[in-house]
Short mmCIF file of C-alpha atoms in Angstrom, two decimals:
data_model
loop_
_atom_site.label_atom_id
_atom_site.label_comp_id
_atom_site.label_asym_id
_atom_site.label_seq_id
_atom_site.Cartn_x
_atom_site.Cartn_y
_atom_site.Cartn_z
CA MET A 27 0.05 0.00 -0.08
CA VAL A 28 1.24 3.39 -0.94
CA ILE A 29 0.76 6.08 1.70
CA PRO A 30 0.25 9.44 0.12
CA ARG A 31 3.13 11.86 0.71
CA MET A 32 0.88 14.25 2.82
CA LEU A 33 -0.49 11.36 4.99
CA SER A 34 3.03 9.99 5.22
CA THR A 35 4.28 13.39 6.48
CA MET A 36 1.49 13.62 8.93
CA PHE A 37 2.14 10.22 10.26
CA THR A 38 5.88 10.80 10.63
CA THR A 39 5.25 14.07 12.36
CA THR A 40 2.79 12.70 14.77
CA PHE A 41 4.98 9.70 15.64
CA THR A 42 7.95 11.84 16.15
CA THR A 43 6.00 14.25 18.37
CA THR A 44 4.54 11.43 20.44
CA PHE A 45 7.91 9.76 20.83
CA THR A 46 9.72 12.95 21.86
CA ALA A 47 6.95 13.54 24.62
CA MET A 48 7.17 10.09 25.83
CA PHE A 49 10.92 10.09 25.90
CA ALA A 50 10.94 13.44 27.76
CA ALA A 51 8.56 12.15 30.34
CA VAL A 52 10.65 8.96 30.76
CA PHE A 53 13.88 10.97 30.95
CA ALA A 54 12.37 13.35 33.53
CA ALA A 55 11.28 10.40 35.69
CA ILE A 56 14.75 8.90 35.40
CA VAL A 57 16.30 12.22 36.42
CA ALA A 58 14.01 12.60 39.41
CA ALA A 59 14.78 9.07 40.58
CA VAL A 60 18.48 9.70 40.21
CA LEU A 61 18.27 13.09 41.96
CA ALA A 62 16.04 11.93 44.76
CA GLY A 63 18.29 11.68 47.98
CA CYS A 64 19.30 13.30 51.21
CA LYS A 65 21.20 16.63 51.25
CA ILE A 66 24.10 17.91 53.24
CA GLU A 67 23.58 21.59 54.13
CA ILE A 68 26.69 23.34 55.21
CA GLN A 69 26.30 26.45 57.49
CA VAL A 70 29.34 28.49 57.79
CA PRO A 71 29.49 31.29 60.49
CA GLU A 72 31.93 34.12 60.57
CA GLY A 73 35.55 33.13 61.14
CA GLY A 74 36.35 30.57 58.43
CA SER A 75 35.25 28.37 55.58
CA VAL A 76 34.47 24.63 54.93
CA ALA A 77 36.04 22.74 52.05
CA SER A 78 36.35 19.14 51.01
CA VAL A 79 39.83 17.51 50.60
CA SER A 80 39.08 16.64 47.10
CA GLY A 81 38.48 20.28 46.23
CA ALA A 82 35.04 19.52 44.92
CA TYR A 83 33.19 21.48 47.47
CA THR A 84 33.92 24.89 49.18
CA CYS A 85 31.62 27.02 51.26
CA GLN A 86 32.69 30.41 52.51
CA ALA A 87 31.86 32.37 55.77
CA GLY A 88 28.18 33.56 55.81
CA GLN A 89 27.24 31.03 53.20
CA HIS A 90 24.60 28.29 53.29
CA CYS A 91 25.63 25.57 50.80
CA GLU A 92 23.70 22.49 49.86
CA ILE A 93 25.11 19.16 48.54
CA GLY A 94 22.81 16.54 47.06
CA VAL A 95 23.77 12.96 47.84
CA HIS A 96 22.09 10.61 45.35
CA ASP A 97 23.99 7.25 45.32
CA VAL A 98 26.26 5.03 47.26
CA TYR A 99 29.50 6.43 45.80
CA PHE A 100 29.68 9.61 47.70
CA ASP A 101 32.95 9.88 49.59
CA GLU A 102 34.31 13.22 50.76
CA THR A 103 36.20 14.44 53.73
CA PHE A 104 35.39 17.97 54.99
CA ILE A 105 37.78 20.30 56.83
CA ALA A 106 37.07 23.59 58.68
CA GLN A 107 39.47 26.38 57.65
CA PRO A 108 39.75 29.11 60.18
CA SER A 109 40.48 32.66 58.97
CA PRO A 110 43.44 34.63 60.50
CA GLY A 111 42.67 35.66 63.96
CA TYR A 112 40.22 32.81 64.40
CA GLU A 113 40.48 29.04 65.49
CA PHE A 114 38.32 26.08 64.75
CA LEU A 115 36.96 24.51 67.87
CA LEU A 116 34.64 21.66 66.68
CA TRP A 117 31.69 20.62 64.49
CA LYS A 118 28.49 21.79 66.22
CA LYS A 119 26.50 19.10 67.93
CA ALA A 120 22.74 19.21 67.54
CA PRO A 121 20.00 16.95 65.95
CA LEU A 122 20.70 15.92 62.36
CA ARG A 123 24.19 17.47 62.63
CA LEU A 124 27.13 15.57 61.22
CA CYS A 125 30.51 14.96 63.12
CA GLY A 126 28.97 16.80 66.16
CA GLY A 127 31.50 17.27 68.84
CA LYS A 128 34.39 16.34 66.65
CA ALA A 129 37.49 18.65 66.59
CA ASP A 130 39.02 17.37 63.32
CA SER A 131 38.11 16.61 59.83
CA CYS A 132 34.75 15.17 59.11
CA PRO A 133 34.69 12.16 56.69
CA LEU A 134 31.26 11.53 55.02
CA ASN A 135 30.55 8.66 52.66
CA THR A 136 27.76 6.46 51.47
CA THR A 137 29.96 3.51 50.24
CA GLY A 138 28.98 1.40 53.25
CA PHE A 139 25.23 1.80 52.77
CA PRO A 140 24.53 -1.24 50.47
CA GLY A 141 23.00 -4.13 52.48
CA ASN A 142 21.80 -1.72 55.21
CA ASP A 143 18.16 -0.87 54.63
CA ASN A 144 17.89 1.71 57.22
CA LEU A 145 20.78 3.77 55.69
CA LEU A 146 19.46 3.21 52.14
CA ALA A 147 16.08 4.63 53.42
CA PHE A 148 17.94 7.73 54.45
CA LEU A 149 19.76 7.99 51.20
CA GLU A 150 16.53 7.77 49.30
CA SER A 151 14.74 10.20 51.29
CA ASP A 152 14.76 14.14 51.17
CA THR A 153 16.24 14.39 54.69
CA SER A 154 18.63 17.31 55.19
CA PHE A 155 21.64 16.77 57.32
CA TYR A 156 23.81 19.73 58.57
CA LEU A 157 27.45 20.35 58.88
CA GLU A 158 28.33 23.44 61.04
CA PRO A 159 31.84 24.48 62.25
CA VAL A 160 32.41 26.49 65.45
CA PHE A 161 35.05 29.22 65.11
CA ARG A 162 36.11 31.79 67.73
CA LYS A 163 38.42 34.63 67.71
CA THR A 164 41.78 34.03 69.38
CA VAL A 165 43.60 36.22 71.71
CA ALA A 166 47.36 36.52 71.95
CA GLY A 167 48.86 34.46 74.76
CA GLU A 168 45.72 32.54 75.73
CA TYR A 169 46.00 29.08 77.07
CA LYS A 170 44.22 26.27 75.15
CA LEU A 171 41.68 24.04 76.92
CA GLU A 172 42.87 20.31 76.89
CA TYR A 173 40.55 17.63 77.98
CA ARG A 174 42.38 14.78 80.12
CA GLU A 175 40.75 11.50 80.50
CA SER A 176 39.74 10.49 83.96
CA ASP A 177 37.36 8.26 85.89
CA ARG A 178 34.97 11.16 86.31
CA PRO A 179 32.13 11.98 83.86
CA ARG A 180 32.80 14.64 81.17
CA VAL A 181 31.13 17.90 81.18
CA ILE A 182 29.81 18.81 77.65
CA ASP A 183 28.63 22.27 76.39
CA SER A 184 25.67 22.95 74.16
CA ASN A 185 28.07 22.79 71.02
CA GLY A 186 29.28 19.26 71.96
CA ARG A 187 32.72 20.37 73.27
CA THR A 188 34.06 18.71 76.28
CA ILE A 189 35.26 21.22 78.65
CA GLY A 190 36.40 19.10 81.61
CA SER A 191 35.35 16.53 84.17
CA TYR A 192 32.63 16.80 86.81
CA LEU A 193 34.10 16.86 90.34
CA GLY A 194 30.65 16.93 92.11
CA VAL A 195 29.61 18.78 95.23
CA SER A 196 32.43 20.80 96.77
CA GLU A 197 33.01 21.13 100.46
CA TYR A 198 31.34 24.57 100.19
CA GLY A 199 28.08 23.17 98.96
CA SER A 200 28.50 24.04 95.37
CA PRO A 201 26.47 21.79 93.16
CA TRP A 202 28.77 22.02 90.26
CA ASP A 203 32.71 21.92 90.46
CA ILE A 204 34.31 21.21 87.02
CA GLN A 205 38.01 20.23 86.63
CA VAL A 206 39.57 21.86 83.58
CA ASN A 207 43.03 21.64 82.16
CA PHE A 208 45.15 23.56 79.69
CA LYS A 209 47.97 22.70 77.34
CA GLY A 210 51.37 23.04 78.73
CA LEU A 211 50.12 23.38 82.35
CA PRO A 212 50.27 20.28 84.61
CA ASP A 213 47.81 21.71 87.26
CA ASN A 214 44.19 20.85 87.48
CA TYR A 215 42.07 23.99 87.57
CA THR A 216 38.76 24.32 89.15
CA LEU A 217 35.72 26.06 87.54
CA SER A 218 32.92 26.50 90.22
CA VAL A 219 29.36 27.29 89.30
CA LEU A 220 27.19 28.28 92.26
CA LEU A 221 23.66 29.54 92.48
CA THR A 222 23.52 32.78 94.38
CA GLY A 223 22.01 32.15 97.84
CA SER A 224 22.18 28.46 97.62
CA ALA A 225 25.66 28.17 99.25
CA PRO A 226 28.03 30.54 100.95
CA LEU A 227 31.04 31.58 99.06
CA PRO A 228 34.14 29.97 100.46
CA PRO A 229 36.69 32.35 102.00
CA ASP A 230 39.30 31.83 99.22
CA PHE A 231 36.79 31.99 96.32
CA TYR A 232 36.99 34.86 93.94
CA HIS A 233 34.37 34.97 91.35
CA ALA A 234 34.17 38.14 89.19
CA ASP A 235 36.18 40.79 90.96
CA ILE A 236 38.62 41.51 88.07
CA ALA A 237 40.26 44.97 87.94
CA TYR A 238 41.70 46.81 85.02
CA PHE A 239 44.27 49.56 85.27
CA GLY A 240 42.62 51.52 82.31
CA GLU A 241 39.25 52.99 81.49
CA ALA A 242 37.70 50.42 79.23
CA CYS A 243 37.77 47.04 80.82
CA GLU A 244 39.76 45.60 77.99
CA ASP A 245 42.28 42.68 77.94
CA ARG A 246 45.00 44.95 76.94
CA PHE A 247 44.94 46.64 80.29
CA ASN A 248 46.14 43.48 81.89
CA PRO A 249 43.26 42.09 84.10
CA MET A 250 44.12 41.31 87.70
CA ALA A 251 42.25 39.28 90.35
CA LEU A 252 41.86 41.20 93.62
CA THR A 253 42.13 39.92 97.19
CA LEU A 254 42.46 41.63 100.58
CA PRO A 255 45.92 41.77 101.92
CA ASN A 256 45.33 39.23 104.61
CA ARG A 257 43.73 36.50 102.43
CA GLY A 258 45.24 33.75 100.43
CA PHE A 259 44.94 33.14 96.79
CA ASP A 260 44.15 29.97 94.89
CA LYS A 261 46.34 29.82 91.92
CA THR A 262 44.34 26.97 90.23
CA ARG A 263 40.98 28.52 90.14
CA VAL A 264 39.24 29.77 86.97
CA TYR A 265 38.20 33.44 86.94
CA MET A 266 35.27 34.81 84.79
CA ARG A 267 34.79 38.08 83.13
CA SER A 268 31.73 36.73 81.19
CA PRO A 269 30.81 33.27 80.03
CA ILE A 270 33.10 33.81 77.01
CA LYS A 271 36.02 35.44 78.93
CA LEU A 272 37.60 33.01 81.26
CA TYR A 273 41.10 33.55 82.94
CA ILE A 274 43.53 31.73 84.95
CA PRO A 275 46.25 33.06 87.19
CA ASP A 276 49.49 33.68 85.31
CA PRO A 277 51.63 30.57 86.12
CA ASN A 278 54.75 32.80 86.09
CA GLY A 279 53.14 35.90 87.72
CA ARG A 280 53.82 37.25 91.15
CA THR A 281 51.35 38.64 93.68
CA SER A 282 51.90 42.18 94.66
CA THR A 283 50.30 44.89 96.76
CA ARG A 284 49.06 47.92 94.83
CA SER A 285 47.19 51.11 95.43
CA TYR A 286 44.83 52.32 92.80
CA LYS A 287 41.33 53.61 91.90
CA LYS A 288 39.95 50.49 89.99
CA PHE A 289 37.83 49.99 87.05
CA TRP A 290 36.17 46.77 87.93
CA GLU A 291 33.43 44.25 87.05
CA SER A 292 31.23 42.98 89.70
CA GLY A 293 29.01 39.82 89.61
CA SER A 294 26.57 41.81 87.33
CA LEU A 295 29.49 41.84 84.83
CA ASN A 296 29.01 45.60 84.23
CA CYS A 297 32.25 47.78 83.94
CA GLY A 298 32.38 50.96 85.66
CA ARG A 299 34.52 53.36 87.81
CA SER A 300 34.56 52.61 91.40
CA SER A 301 33.27 55.50 93.58
CA THR A 302 35.59 54.58 96.42
CA PRO A 303 38.81 56.42 97.09
CA GLU A 304 42.20 54.93 96.30
CA MET A 305 42.31 51.33 97.45
CA ARG A 306 45.14 49.10 98.34
CA ASP A 307 44.86 45.38 97.56
CA ARG A 308 46.76 42.35 96.70
CA VAL A 309 46.72 41.79 92.78
CA HIS A 310 47.33 38.68 90.89
CA PRO A 311 47.92 38.89 87.04
CA LEU A 312 45.57 36.86 84.94
CA LEU A 313 45.96 35.36 81.53
CA PRO A 314 43.21 34.54 79.08
CA THR A 315 42.08 31.16 77.88
CA ASN A 316 40.00 29.94 74.98
CA LEU A 317 37.60 28.21 77.44
CA GLU A 318 34.01 29.47 76.79
CA LEU A 319 30.84 28.32 78.38
CA HIS A 320 28.02 27.65 76.03
CA PHE A 321 24.90 26.61 78.01
CA PRO A 322 23.33 24.26 78.91
CA LEU A 323 26.05 22.17 80.09
CA THR A 324 25.54 18.50 80.55
CA VAL A 325 27.28 15.93 82.67
CA GLU A 326 27.78 12.64 80.65
CA GLY A 327 25.98 9.65 82.04
CA THR A 328 23.86 11.57 84.42
CA ASP A 329 20.67 13.71 84.35
CA ILE A 330 22.61 16.80 85.55
CA VAL A 331 21.99 19.82 83.37
CA ILE A 332 23.43 23.30 84.07
CA PHE A 333 21.41 25.95 82.60
CA GLN A 334 22.40 29.54 82.08
CA ASP A 335 20.83 31.61 84.80
CA PRO A 336 21.22 35.38 85.52
CA GLN A 337 22.03 34.40 89.17
CA LEU A 338 24.89 32.04 88.46
CA VAL A 339 28.06 33.08 90.10
CA PHE A 340 31.46 31.85 88.99
#
């Protein structure tokens, strides 16, 4: 049978159009199936960037980057790169956050998923997982926190950082005494958290009386801990200017007696000029640390939770 040229052209055109539409629909379905999968969302705060060792992925400060994970061949290791003047502390720990609490590189891969139905279900879902570094500004001469293993439970902050070991109730009735350590210093230091009114302050406990011999309550004015001339001084206690300004006594510093009109911070953490006349106290030089308190603090293996409270005294 001979198909007239016009009918033949119409048939060919109709077939081609139909086939093209069908192919497009099938291709779209295939692409959708391939692209279905979980996502890694990288959230980068001020102070650095995140990159994969392979160089395939980079996310700068202030950016929110998304990586689709579609198969069982994803294999990347991510590193946090602090900017000058900052340090990387750890990957933030929270629900659906990857590598939470780790202080080094973060390897992520799906190569071990085959054979594990639960992992494959995650891979095939549209669940978002998060990777978020924690950076902080550094201060010249500050001592670095160093956790040392002990038989006491760890104290962990809200970012997942281990800050020390729980010592329990002190002889002064403090519900929370925490042992902390610093690189290069053999001594164990004590950070005490008391609720105002819940326990008397011990006679050798100095919480927030930090003096500055300048007008701005700034670190460059060499903060000093103050004691009365007839009182002792605990060289292994942590002093707090604020939850993110914690000091220890200078291990090589010497106690001296000094007269001055002080600029000071009280338990309210406000800086202001003292209205008293010239004073004469013993002063103890302090040095900064990179220890910060991000509440709530939890004590591993217990139900103890230390919440931030305006009445907390350190």
